[in-house]
Each structure stands twice: as structure tokens, then as C-alpha cells.
């Protein structure tokens, strides 16, 4: 009976989209590592809110096994104008680099929102897969145009073969936030399992 219920539970979660084997292939770097902001109250506090010349880097945990896609998502606060010119300034430019066999390689710049925590996601090519296997190194160049901008980071999330990003805010842990539709489906699935259990108990 228990074996049948276990199989039914697994089948239900797969059908409802709540079973995500790729979630095990997520590595999150956050506070207390480096200068990642530990909580919302510290967003504008030094040393977490950082300016030009205060560039820094971090390293993700080694992730073994095979995978076909990889993304890096960085949660940042106060990325002004997403690099668009305004009021005589070219716009904030915070460059993100990943090390490819020891070579610091530009993968893009932050394009988050002004005055709110949000992710910028970078797709990593297969050339980074061997680096991911031993621990991917990341480096951020803050305010590359030296125009007087500052930025804070909360999380760096390395995701392999899909997976759901955790809440972008600092101090919120690494558990992904379910969407309302997912919660409704999960509720329906659990109700179905309860019904199936009663049905099998009678037989």
C-alpha cells in the first residue's frame, strides 16, 4: 500500500509540475560570503552598498555531473536606468565577469531595476562548463564609467538545466517562491492523493 501511494505521489507531482529534479543543480552564494547584503535594513549600508573602485568577486561551489545549460542570475539593488543615457550621464554600468580557464571574461552588465531588488540573468556557454565543475569564479566591476553610481548585491544563483530562482531579496533564504497557480495545482494534487488513499484503504 505504501509503495502504491509513493508512486501515486511522485506521479502527481510530476503531472502538476511541482517536481523539479533540476532544483538540485542550483548553487546560491549570498551573505555572509563577501559583500552580499545580509538583510533589507543593510541595503544602503557600507560595506554592502559599494561604489567605483570597490569591485569584488566570489566563487560558486563546484557542481559535478552532466548538464546541457547553465545560467547565472545576480540579484542587485539600485541599478540606475539599466545603463540608459539620461541627464547628461551615460547610465550605470556594472560589468559582470566569469573566469573561463583562468581568463576573466565579460558576460554582460547588470540590467536590474532602480531602487528594488531584482535579477539579471546571464546565459553561460559550454566553455564555462568545466569551470562550473570545479567552482565558477565571478567578478563585478562597479560603475565602469566612473559616473558616481553605487550598487548592492543580495544573491548570485548558478542554475543548471533549469530550476526556479529564489526570492531576490537579501536574507530570504534559497527556497524558490511558488507562483499562485503552482500552489493551487499542488493543493489539487494533495487532495487527489488524499482521495486515492481513502480509496485504497477501503480495498
Backbone as JSON, one array per atom type, in Angstrom:
{
  "sequence": "XXXXXXXXXXXXXXXXXXXXXXXXXXXXXXXXXXXXXXXXXXXXXXXXXXXXXXXXXXXXXXXXXXXXXXXXXXXXXXXXXXXXXXXXXXXXXXXXXXXXXXXXXXXXXXXXXXXXXXXXXXXXXXXXXXXXXXXXXXXXXXXXXXXXXXXXXXXXXXXXXXXXXXXXXXXXXXXXXXXXXXXXXXXXXXXXXXXXXXXXXXX",
  "N": [[0.82, -1.2, 0.0], [1.87, 1.31, 0.89], [3.89, 1.61, -0.99], [2.44, 1.87, -3.34], [1.11, 4.29, -2.85], [3.31, 6.0, -2.69], [4.27, 5.92, -5.32], [2.05, 7.02, -6.6], [2.11, 9.6, -5.47], [4.52, 10.64, -6.49], [3.94, 10.54, -9.23], [1.81, 12.34, -9.33], [3.01, 14.76, -8.56], [4.82, 15.12, -10.63], [3.07, 15.38, -12.82], [1.73, 17.7, -12.06], [3.67, 19.56, -12.15], [5.24, 20.27, -10.0], [7.38, 18.84, -9.23], [10.77, 19.03, -9.49], [13.56, 18.0, -10.67], [15.84, 19.34, -11.45], [16.23, 21.29, -9.6], [18.07, 20.54, -7.75], [20.41, 21.18, -8.91], [21.28, 23.76, -8.38], [23.16, 26.47, -7.25], [23.61, 28.73, -4.68], [25.07, 31.74, -3.81], [25.45, 33.87, -1.14], [25.07, 36.29, 1.58], [26.81, 35.11, 4.48], [28.97, 35.47, 2.7], [31.57, 37.32, 1.2], [30.63, 40.57, 0.11], [27.89, 40.4, 0.05], [24.64, 41.54, 0.67], [23.23, 41.28, 3.88], [20.59, 41.65, 4.89], [17.45, 43.43, 4.44], [17.56, 45.88, 5.79], [20.2, 46.59, 5.64], [20.7, 47.49, 3.11], [21.56, 50.03, 2.06], [23.87, 50.32, 3.44], [27.34, 50.61, 4.2], [29.69, 47.93, 4.31], [28.25, 46.94, 2.14], [26.75, 48.37, 0.24], [28.14, 49.51, -2.54], [30.72, 51.35, -4.3], [32.39, 52.9, -7.18], [35.61, 51.53, -7.76], [35.4, 49.79, -5.68], [35.27, 47.16, -6.43], [34.61, 43.61, -6.56], [34.76, 40.0, -5.99], [33.57, 36.53, -6.16], [33.17, 32.98, -5.51], [31.49, 30.2, -6.82], [30.17, 27.08, -5.56], [31.62, 23.92, -6.45], [30.07, 22.04, -9.0], [29.3, 18.92, -9.89], [28.67, 16.29, -12.34], [26.55, 15.77, -15.28], [25.28, 18.25, -17.54], [23.33, 20.43, -19.64], [22.67, 23.09, -20.01], [23.4, 26.34, -18.63], [22.92, 29.0, -16.38], [23.58, 32.21, -14.96], [22.38, 34.12, -12.39], [22.06, 37.26, -10.96], [21.16, 39.0, -8.14], [20.47, 42.31, -7.65], [20.53, 45.68, -6.28], [19.42, 48.96, -6.94], [20.27, 49.58, -9.61], [20.75, 51.95, -11.6], [18.71, 53.2, -14.13], [19.24, 51.17, -15.86], [21.52, 51.25, -17.49], [20.96, 53.15, -19.44], [21.27, 56.23, -21.24], [20.84, 59.38, -19.55], [20.01, 62.63, -18.39], [22.52, 63.77, -19.01], [24.29, 61.83, -18.27], [25.78, 58.69, -19.08], [24.71, 56.45, -17.97], [24.39, 53.89, -15.44], [26.9, 51.41, -15.26], [27.6, 48.3, -14.52], [29.75, 45.86, -14.73], [29.84, 42.33, -15.29], [31.88, 39.56, -14.83], [33.04, 36.29, -15.71], [35.24, 33.63, -14.95], [36.99, 31.97, -17.39], [38.66, 29.2, -17.72], [40.71, 30.41, -16.21], [40.84, 32.91, -17.39], [39.58, 36.13, -17.18], [36.42, 36.86, -18.21], [34.16, 38.91, -19.89], [30.72, 38.74, -19.34], [28.5, 40.28, -19.49], [26.42, 43.04, -18.33], [24.86, 44.39, -15.34], [21.34, 44.74, -15.4], [19.26, 45.44, -13.82], [16.55, 46.7, -11.71], [15.88, 50.11, -10.68], [16.17, 51.02, -7.32], [14.98, 48.69, -6.29], [15.09, 45.21, -5.45], [16.21, 42.94, -7.83], [16.66, 40.42, -10.39], [19.36, 39.96, -12.73], [19.91, 37.99, -15.49], [22.3, 35.84, -16.91], [23.28, 33.95, -19.69], [25.32, 31.16, -19.78], [27.89, 29.91, -21.78], [28.96, 26.72, -23.22], [31.66, 26.7, -22.87], [32.15, 27.4, -20.28], [31.49, 25.25, -18.74], [33.37, 23.39, -17.73], [34.6, 24.97, -15.88], [32.52, 25.46, -14.1], [32.29, 22.93, -13.02], [34.43, 22.81, -11.28], [34.1, 24.96, -9.67], [32.83, 27.92, -10.27], [34.22, 31.09, -10.87], [33.39, 34.45, -10.2], [33.34, 37.95, -11.0], [32.78, 41.37, -10.24], [32.72, 44.52, -11.77], [32.3, 47.61, -10.63], [30.39, 50.46, -11.52], [31.63, 51.12, -14.1], [32.01, 53.27, -15.82], [32.68, 55.33, -14.16], [30.89, 57.3, -13.07], [29.7, 57.93, -10.7], [27.93, 56.09, -9.49], [26.35, 53.63, -7.37], [25.95, 50.27, -6.07], [24.24, 47.4, -4.72], [24.47, 43.95, -3.83], [22.56, 40.92, -3.47], [22.26, 38.12, -3.97], [23.89, 35.48, -5.77], [23.12, 33.29, -8.22], [23.61, 30.19, -9.51], [22.4, 28.22, -12.02], [21.65, 25.09, -13.32], [20.47, 23.4, -16.16], [17.81, 24.4, -15.96], [15.33, 25.25, -13.41], [14.07, 27.03, -10.51], [14.36, 30.4, -9.53], [15.36, 31.7, -6.34], [13.75, 33.96, -3.97], [14.59, 37.34, -4.68], [15.33, 39.16, -2.7], [17.56, 40.17, -0.03], [18.57, 38.04, 2.73], [16.5, 36.17, 2.66], [16.71, 33.48, 2.33], [17.06, 30.44, 0.34], [14.97, 29.14, -0.81], [12.82, 28.59, -3.51], [10.17, 30.82, -4.5], [6.9, 29.84, -4.7], [4.62, 30.18, -7.45], [1.25, 31.51, -7.48], [-0.47, 29.9, -9.09], [0.89, 27.5, -9.14], [0.69, 26.76, -6.46], [-2.06, 26.34, -6.25], [-2.36, 24.16, -7.97], [-0.78, 22.33, -6.6], [-2.27, 22.04, -4.25], [-4.58, 20.87, -5.32], [-3.47, 18.47, -6.21], [-2.64, 17.3, -3.8], [-5.12, 16.95, -2.58], [-6.22, 15.09, -4.33], [-4.5, 12.95, -3.86], [-5.18, 12.37, -1.24], [-7.79, 11.46, -1.58], [-7.25, 9.2, -3.15], [-5.87, 7.67, -1.3], [-7.85, 7.08, 0.61], [-9.51, 5.57, -1.01], [-7.9, 3.33, -1.63], [-7.6, 2.37, 0.94], [-10.05, 1.33, 1.55], [-10.17, -0.9, -0.07]],
  "CA": [[0.0, 0.0, 0.0], [2.74, 2.48, 0.96], [4.61, 1.72, -2.24], [1.49, 2.39, -4.33], [0.91, 5.71, -2.54], [4.54, 6.73, -3.05], [4.27, 6.05, -6.78], [1.0, 8.0, -6.93], [2.57, 10.93, -5.08], [5.52, 11.06, -7.47], [3.24, 10.79, -10.5], [1.01, 13.56, -9.21], [3.87, 15.94, -8.56], [5.36, 15.29, -11.99], [2.0, 15.9, -13.66], [1.36, 19.05, -11.65], [4.79, 20.47, -12.38], [5.89, 20.7, -8.77], [8.6, 18.04, -9.06], [11.78, 19.65, -10.33], [14.85, 17.4, -10.35], [16.93, 20.28, -11.73], [16.43, 22.2, -8.48], [19.27, 20.11, -7.05], [21.55, 21.74, -9.62], [21.3, 25.21, -8.16], [24.08, 26.89, -6.19], [23.34, 30.12, -4.31], [26.06, 32.42, -2.98], [24.85, 35.05, -0.52], [25.66, 36.59, 2.88], [27.88, 36.05, 4.82], [30.08, 35.49, 1.75], [31.95, 38.6, 0.59], [29.86, 41.77, 0.45], [26.46, 40.22, -0.21], [23.85, 42.23, 1.69], [22.63, 40.27, 4.75], [19.17, 41.87, 5.14], [16.94, 44.64, 3.79], [17.98, 47.06, 6.53], [21.6, 46.89, 5.31], [20.8, 47.74, 1.67], [22.36, 51.23, 1.78], [24.92, 50.4, 4.46], [28.69, 50.14, 3.87], [30.39, 47.81, 3.02], [27.44, 46.21, 1.17], [26.42, 49.31, -0.82], [29.52, 49.72, -2.97], [30.93, 52.37, -5.32], [33.5, 52.71, -8.09], [36.85, 51.19, -7.07], [35.14, 48.79, -4.65], [34.96, 45.94, -7.16], [34.87, 42.4, -5.78], [34.38, 38.75, -6.64], [33.18, 35.4, -5.33], [33.29, 31.7, -6.18], [30.41, 29.25, -6.59], [30.57, 25.72, -5.22], [31.78, 23.01, -7.59], [28.88, 21.23, -9.3], [29.66, 17.83, -10.79], [27.59, 15.69, -13.11], [26.36, 16.28, -16.64], [24.21, 19.2, -17.74], [23.39, 20.97, -21.01], [22.53, 24.55, -19.99], [23.79, 26.98, -17.39], [22.67, 30.44, -16.29], [24.0, 32.9, -13.74], [21.44, 35.2, -12.08], [22.57, 38.07, -9.87], [20.17, 39.9, -7.57], [21.12, 43.59, -7.34], [19.67, 46.79, -5.89], [19.8, 50.3, -7.36], [20.95, 49.62, -10.91], [20.06, 53.12, -12.15], [18.4, 53.4, -15.55], [19.63, 49.98, -16.62], [22.56, 51.58, -18.47], [20.46, 54.03, -20.49], [21.67, 57.63, -21.03], [19.83, 60.29, -19.01], [20.51, 63.81, -17.67], [23.94, 64.0, -19.25], [25.08, 60.66, -17.89], [25.58, 57.54, -19.97], [23.98, 55.44, -17.22], [25.2, 53.0, -14.62], [27.43, 50.24, -15.94], [28.23, 47.36, -13.59], [30.12, 44.72, -15.55], [29.98, 41.03, -14.63], [32.85, 38.69, -15.5], [33.21, 34.92, -15.24], [36.56, 33.13, -15.33], [36.99, 30.85, -18.34], [40.0, 28.63, -17.65], [41.63, 31.4, -15.66], [40.76, 34.2, -18.11], [38.41, 36.91, -16.79], [35.68, 37.04, -19.45], [32.95, 39.71, -19.7], [29.5, 38.05, -19.77], [27.44, 41.28, -19.61], [26.32, 44.0, -17.23], [23.6, 44.35, -14.62], [20.25, 45.49, -16.02], [18.15, 45.33, -12.86], [15.66, 47.84, -11.51], [16.3, 51.14, -9.75], [15.54, 51.03, -6.0], [14.31, 47.45, -5.9], [15.92, 44.02, -5.67], [15.77, 42.16, -8.99], [17.71, 39.61, -11.01], [19.85, 40.0, -14.1], [20.3, 36.61, -15.8], [23.28, 35.68, -17.99], [23.42, 32.58, -20.19], [26.74, 30.76, -19.84], [28.18, 28.96, -22.85], [29.57, 25.43, -22.85], [33.07, 26.92, -22.5], [32.23, 27.58, -18.83], [31.04, 24.04, -18.04], [34.47, 22.8, -16.96], [34.85, 25.87, -14.74], [31.43, 25.19, -13.16], [32.57, 21.65, -12.38], [35.43, 22.99, -10.23], [33.75, 26.15, -8.89], [32.89, 29.08, -11.16], [34.62, 32.35, -10.25], [32.69, 35.61, -10.72], [33.9, 39.23, -10.57], [31.96, 42.52, -10.63], [33.34, 45.84, -11.9], [31.24, 48.56, -10.27], [30.41, 51.8, -12.11], [32.77, 51.08, -15.02], [32.2, 54.59, -16.46], [33.07, 56.26, -13.1], [29.96, 58.43, -13.08], [29.19, 58.19, -9.36], [26.85, 55.18, -9.14], [26.63, 52.57, -6.39], [25.07, 49.11, -6.21], [24.35, 46.36, -3.69], [24.09, 42.61, -4.29], [21.98, 40.02, -2.46], [22.48, 36.71, -4.27], [24.39, 35.02, -7.07], [22.5, 31.98, -8.34], [24.05, 29.4, -10.66], [21.35, 27.26, -12.27], [21.98, 24.17, -14.41], [19.32, 22.69, -16.74], [16.54, 24.93, -15.45], [15.2, 25.47, -11.97], [13.39, 28.26, -10.13], [15.19, 31.3, -8.74], [14.81, 32.08, -5.03], [13.39, 35.37, -3.78], [15.79, 38.15, -4.89], [15.67, 40.0, -1.55], [18.57, 39.62, 0.89], [18.1, 37.47, 3.98], [15.24, 35.42, 2.49], [16.98, 32.07, 2.11], [17.25, 30.0, -1.04], [13.8, 28.39, -1.27], [12.06, 29.3, -4.54], [8.84, 31.27, -4.13], [5.95, 29.25, -5.65], [3.61, 31.06, -8.03], [-0.09, 31.13, -7.01], [-1.02, 28.8, -9.88], [1.56, 26.28, -8.68], [0.13, 26.41, -5.17], [-3.39, 25.78, -6.5], [-2.17, 22.82, -8.52], [-0.27, 21.47, -5.53], [-3.41, 21.75, -3.39], [-5.43, 19.9, -6.01], [-2.76, 17.2, -6.22], [-2.7, 16.71, -2.45], [-6.5, 16.49, -2.37], [-6.36, 13.86, -5.11], [-3.79, 11.88, -3.16], [-6.0, 12.01, -0.07], [-8.91, 10.65, -2.08], [-6.7, 7.91, -3.56], [-5.52, 6.91, -0.09], [-9.1, 6.55, 1.16], [-9.98, 4.54, -1.94], [-7.08, 2.13, -1.45], [-7.8, 1.87, 2.3], [-11.28, 0.55, 1.54], [-9.97, -2.14, -0.83]],
  "C": [[0.87, 1.26, 0.0], [3.48, 2.71, -0.34], [3.71, 2.31, -3.32], [1.27, 3.88, -4.11], [2.13, 6.54, -2.91], [4.61, 6.95, -4.55], [3.25, 7.07, -7.23], [1.44, 9.43, -6.6], [3.58, 11.47, -6.08], [4.87, 11.39, -8.79], [2.46, 12.09, -10.45], [1.88, 14.81, -9.25], [4.5, 16.19, -9.91], [4.31, 15.91, -12.89], [1.65, 17.33, -13.32], [2.51, 20.04, -11.77], [5.49, 20.93, -11.12], [7.15, 19.9, -8.47], [9.65, 18.56, -10.04], [13.15, 19.08, -10.0], [16.01, 18.34, -10.58], [17.18, 21.22, -10.56], [17.65, 21.81, -7.66], [20.52, 20.67, -7.69], [21.54, 23.26, -9.56], [22.28, 25.5, -7.03], [23.87, 28.37, -5.94], [24.46, 30.62, -3.41], [25.41, 33.69, -2.45], [25.58, 35.33, 0.8], [25.71, 35.31, 3.74], [29.08, 36.05, 3.88], [30.32, 36.91, 1.24], [31.14, 39.77, 1.08], [28.39, 41.63, 0.07], [25.67, 40.78, 0.97], [23.09, 41.21, 2.55], [21.13, 40.42, 4.98], [18.75, 43.2, 4.51], [17.42, 45.91, 4.48], [19.4, 47.49, 6.18], [21.8, 47.29, 3.85], [21.7, 48.93, 1.35], [23.56, 51.38, 2.73], [26.25, 49.89, 3.91], [29.01, 48.95, 4.78], [29.57, 47.15, 1.91], [27.02, 47.09, -0.02], [27.74, 49.88, -1.32], [29.61, 50.61, -4.21], [32.1, 52.0, -6.23], [34.78, 52.46, -7.29], [36.66, 50.17, -5.97], [34.68, 47.47, -5.28], [35.29, 44.71, -6.31], [34.36, 41.17, -6.52], [34.05, 37.67, -5.64], [33.26, 34.13, -6.16], [32.11, 30.79, -5.81], [30.98, 27.88, -6.22], [30.72, 24.9, -6.5], [30.52, 22.18, -7.76], [29.28, 20.17, -10.33], [28.45, 17.31, -11.55], [27.46, 16.32, -14.49], [25.18, 17.24, -16.69], [24.4, 19.81, -19.13], [23.22, 22.48, -21.07], [22.95, 25.09, -18.63], [23.47, 28.46, -17.46], [23.18, 30.96, -14.96], [23.04, 34.06, -13.54], [21.94, 35.94, -10.84], [21.49, 39.05, -9.43], [20.88, 41.17, -7.1], [20.08, 44.65, -6.98], [20.27, 48.09, -6.39], [20.69, 50.3, -8.59], [20.25, 50.72, -11.72], [19.94, 53.08, -13.67], [18.84, 52.25, -16.43], [20.6, 50.31, -17.74], [22.11, 52.5, -19.59], [20.84, 55.48, -20.19], [20.52, 58.49, -20.5], [20.52, 61.41, -18.24], [22.01, 64.01, -17.81], [24.85, 62.86, -18.86], [24.78, 59.52, -18.87], [24.77, 56.44, -19.28], [24.9, 54.49, -16.5], [25.63, 51.76, -15.4], [28.2, 49.4, -14.93], [28.5, 46.08, -14.35], [30.3, 43.45, -14.72], [30.89, 40.15, -15.48], [32.79, 37.29, -14.88], [34.57, 34.43, -15.74], [36.43, 31.88, -16.19], [38.41, 30.31, -18.43], [41.05, 29.65, -17.24], [41.58, 32.77, -16.31], [39.46, 34.91, -17.72], [37.67, 37.35, -18.05], [34.38, 37.8, -19.18], [31.74, 38.91, -20.21], [28.31, 39.02, -19.88], [27.46, 42.24, -18.44], [24.95, 43.91, -16.57], [22.56, 45.23, -15.3], [19.03, 45.46, -15.12], [17.36, 46.62, -12.75], [16.27, 48.83, -10.52], [15.47, 51.04, -8.46], [14.64, 49.83, -5.73], [15.24, 46.27, -6.21], [15.36, 43.24, -6.86], [16.97, 41.45, -9.61], [18.08, 40.1, -12.41], [20.37, 38.59, -14.38], [21.2, 36.56, -17.02], [23.31, 34.2, -18.39], [24.9, 32.27, -20.35], [26.93, 29.7, -20.91], [28.87, 27.71, -22.34], [31.04, 25.6, -22.45], [33.25, 27.11, -20.99], [31.92, 26.3, -18.06], [32.15, 23.41, -17.21], [34.81, 23.67, -15.74], [33.77, 25.68, -13.67], [31.71, 23.92, -12.37], [33.58, 21.78, -11.23], [35.14, 24.2, -9.35], [33.92, 27.41, -9.71], [33.22, 30.35, -10.38], [33.94, 33.52, -10.97], [33.35, 36.88, -10.18], [33.0, 40.34, -11.07], [32.79, 43.79, -10.65], [32.23, 46.87, -11.71], [31.47, 49.92, -10.94], [31.6, 51.97, -13.06], [33.03, 52.42, -15.7], [32.61, 55.67, -15.45], [32.2, 57.51, -13.12], [29.32, 58.7, -11.71], [28.02, 57.32, -8.94], [27.32, 54.16, -8.1], [25.6, 51.45, -6.57], [25.28, 48.17, -5.04], [23.89, 45.04, -4.29], [23.52, 41.79, -3.14], [22.35, 38.57, -2.7], [23.12, 36.55, -5.64], [23.94, 33.58, -7.19], [22.95, 31.32, -9.64], [23.04, 28.27, -10.84], [21.7, 26.41, -13.49], [20.73, 23.41, -14.85], [18.0, 23.12, -16.11], [16.53, 25.06, -13.95], [14.6, 26.84, -11.7], [14.29, 29.11, -9.25], [14.54, 31.58, -7.39], [14.43, 33.55, -5.01], [14.65, 36.23, -3.91], [16.22, 38.97, -3.68], [16.73, 39.35, -0.66], [17.92, 39.05, 2.14], [16.84, 36.64, 3.88], [15.48, 33.95, 2.22], [17.04, 31.74, 0.63], [16.05, 29.23, -1.58], [13.07, 29.18, -2.34], [10.67, 29.67, -4.06], [7.84, 30.72, -5.13], [4.98, 30.3, -6.18], [2.24, 30.59, -7.56], [-0.68, 29.95, -7.77], [-0.4, 27.47, -9.47], [0.99, 25.81, -7.36], [-1.26, 25.79, -5.32], [-3.28, 24.36, -7.04], [-1.68, 21.84, -7.46], [-1.4, 21.07, -4.59], [-4.32, 20.71, -4.01], [-4.78, 18.52, -6.02], [-2.82, 16.51, -4.87], [-4.11, 16.2, -2.13], [-6.74, 15.18, -3.11], [-5.67, 12.69, -4.44], [-4.56, 11.41, -1.93], [-7.16, 11.12, -0.47], [-8.42, 9.26, -2.47], [-6.37, 7.04, -2.35], [-6.77, 6.29, 0.53], [-9.63, 5.4, 0.3], [-9.23, 3.23, -1.74], [-7.3, 1.52, -0.06], [-9.05, 1.0, 2.37], [-11.11, -0.81, 0.9], [-8.97, -3.07, -0.14]]
}
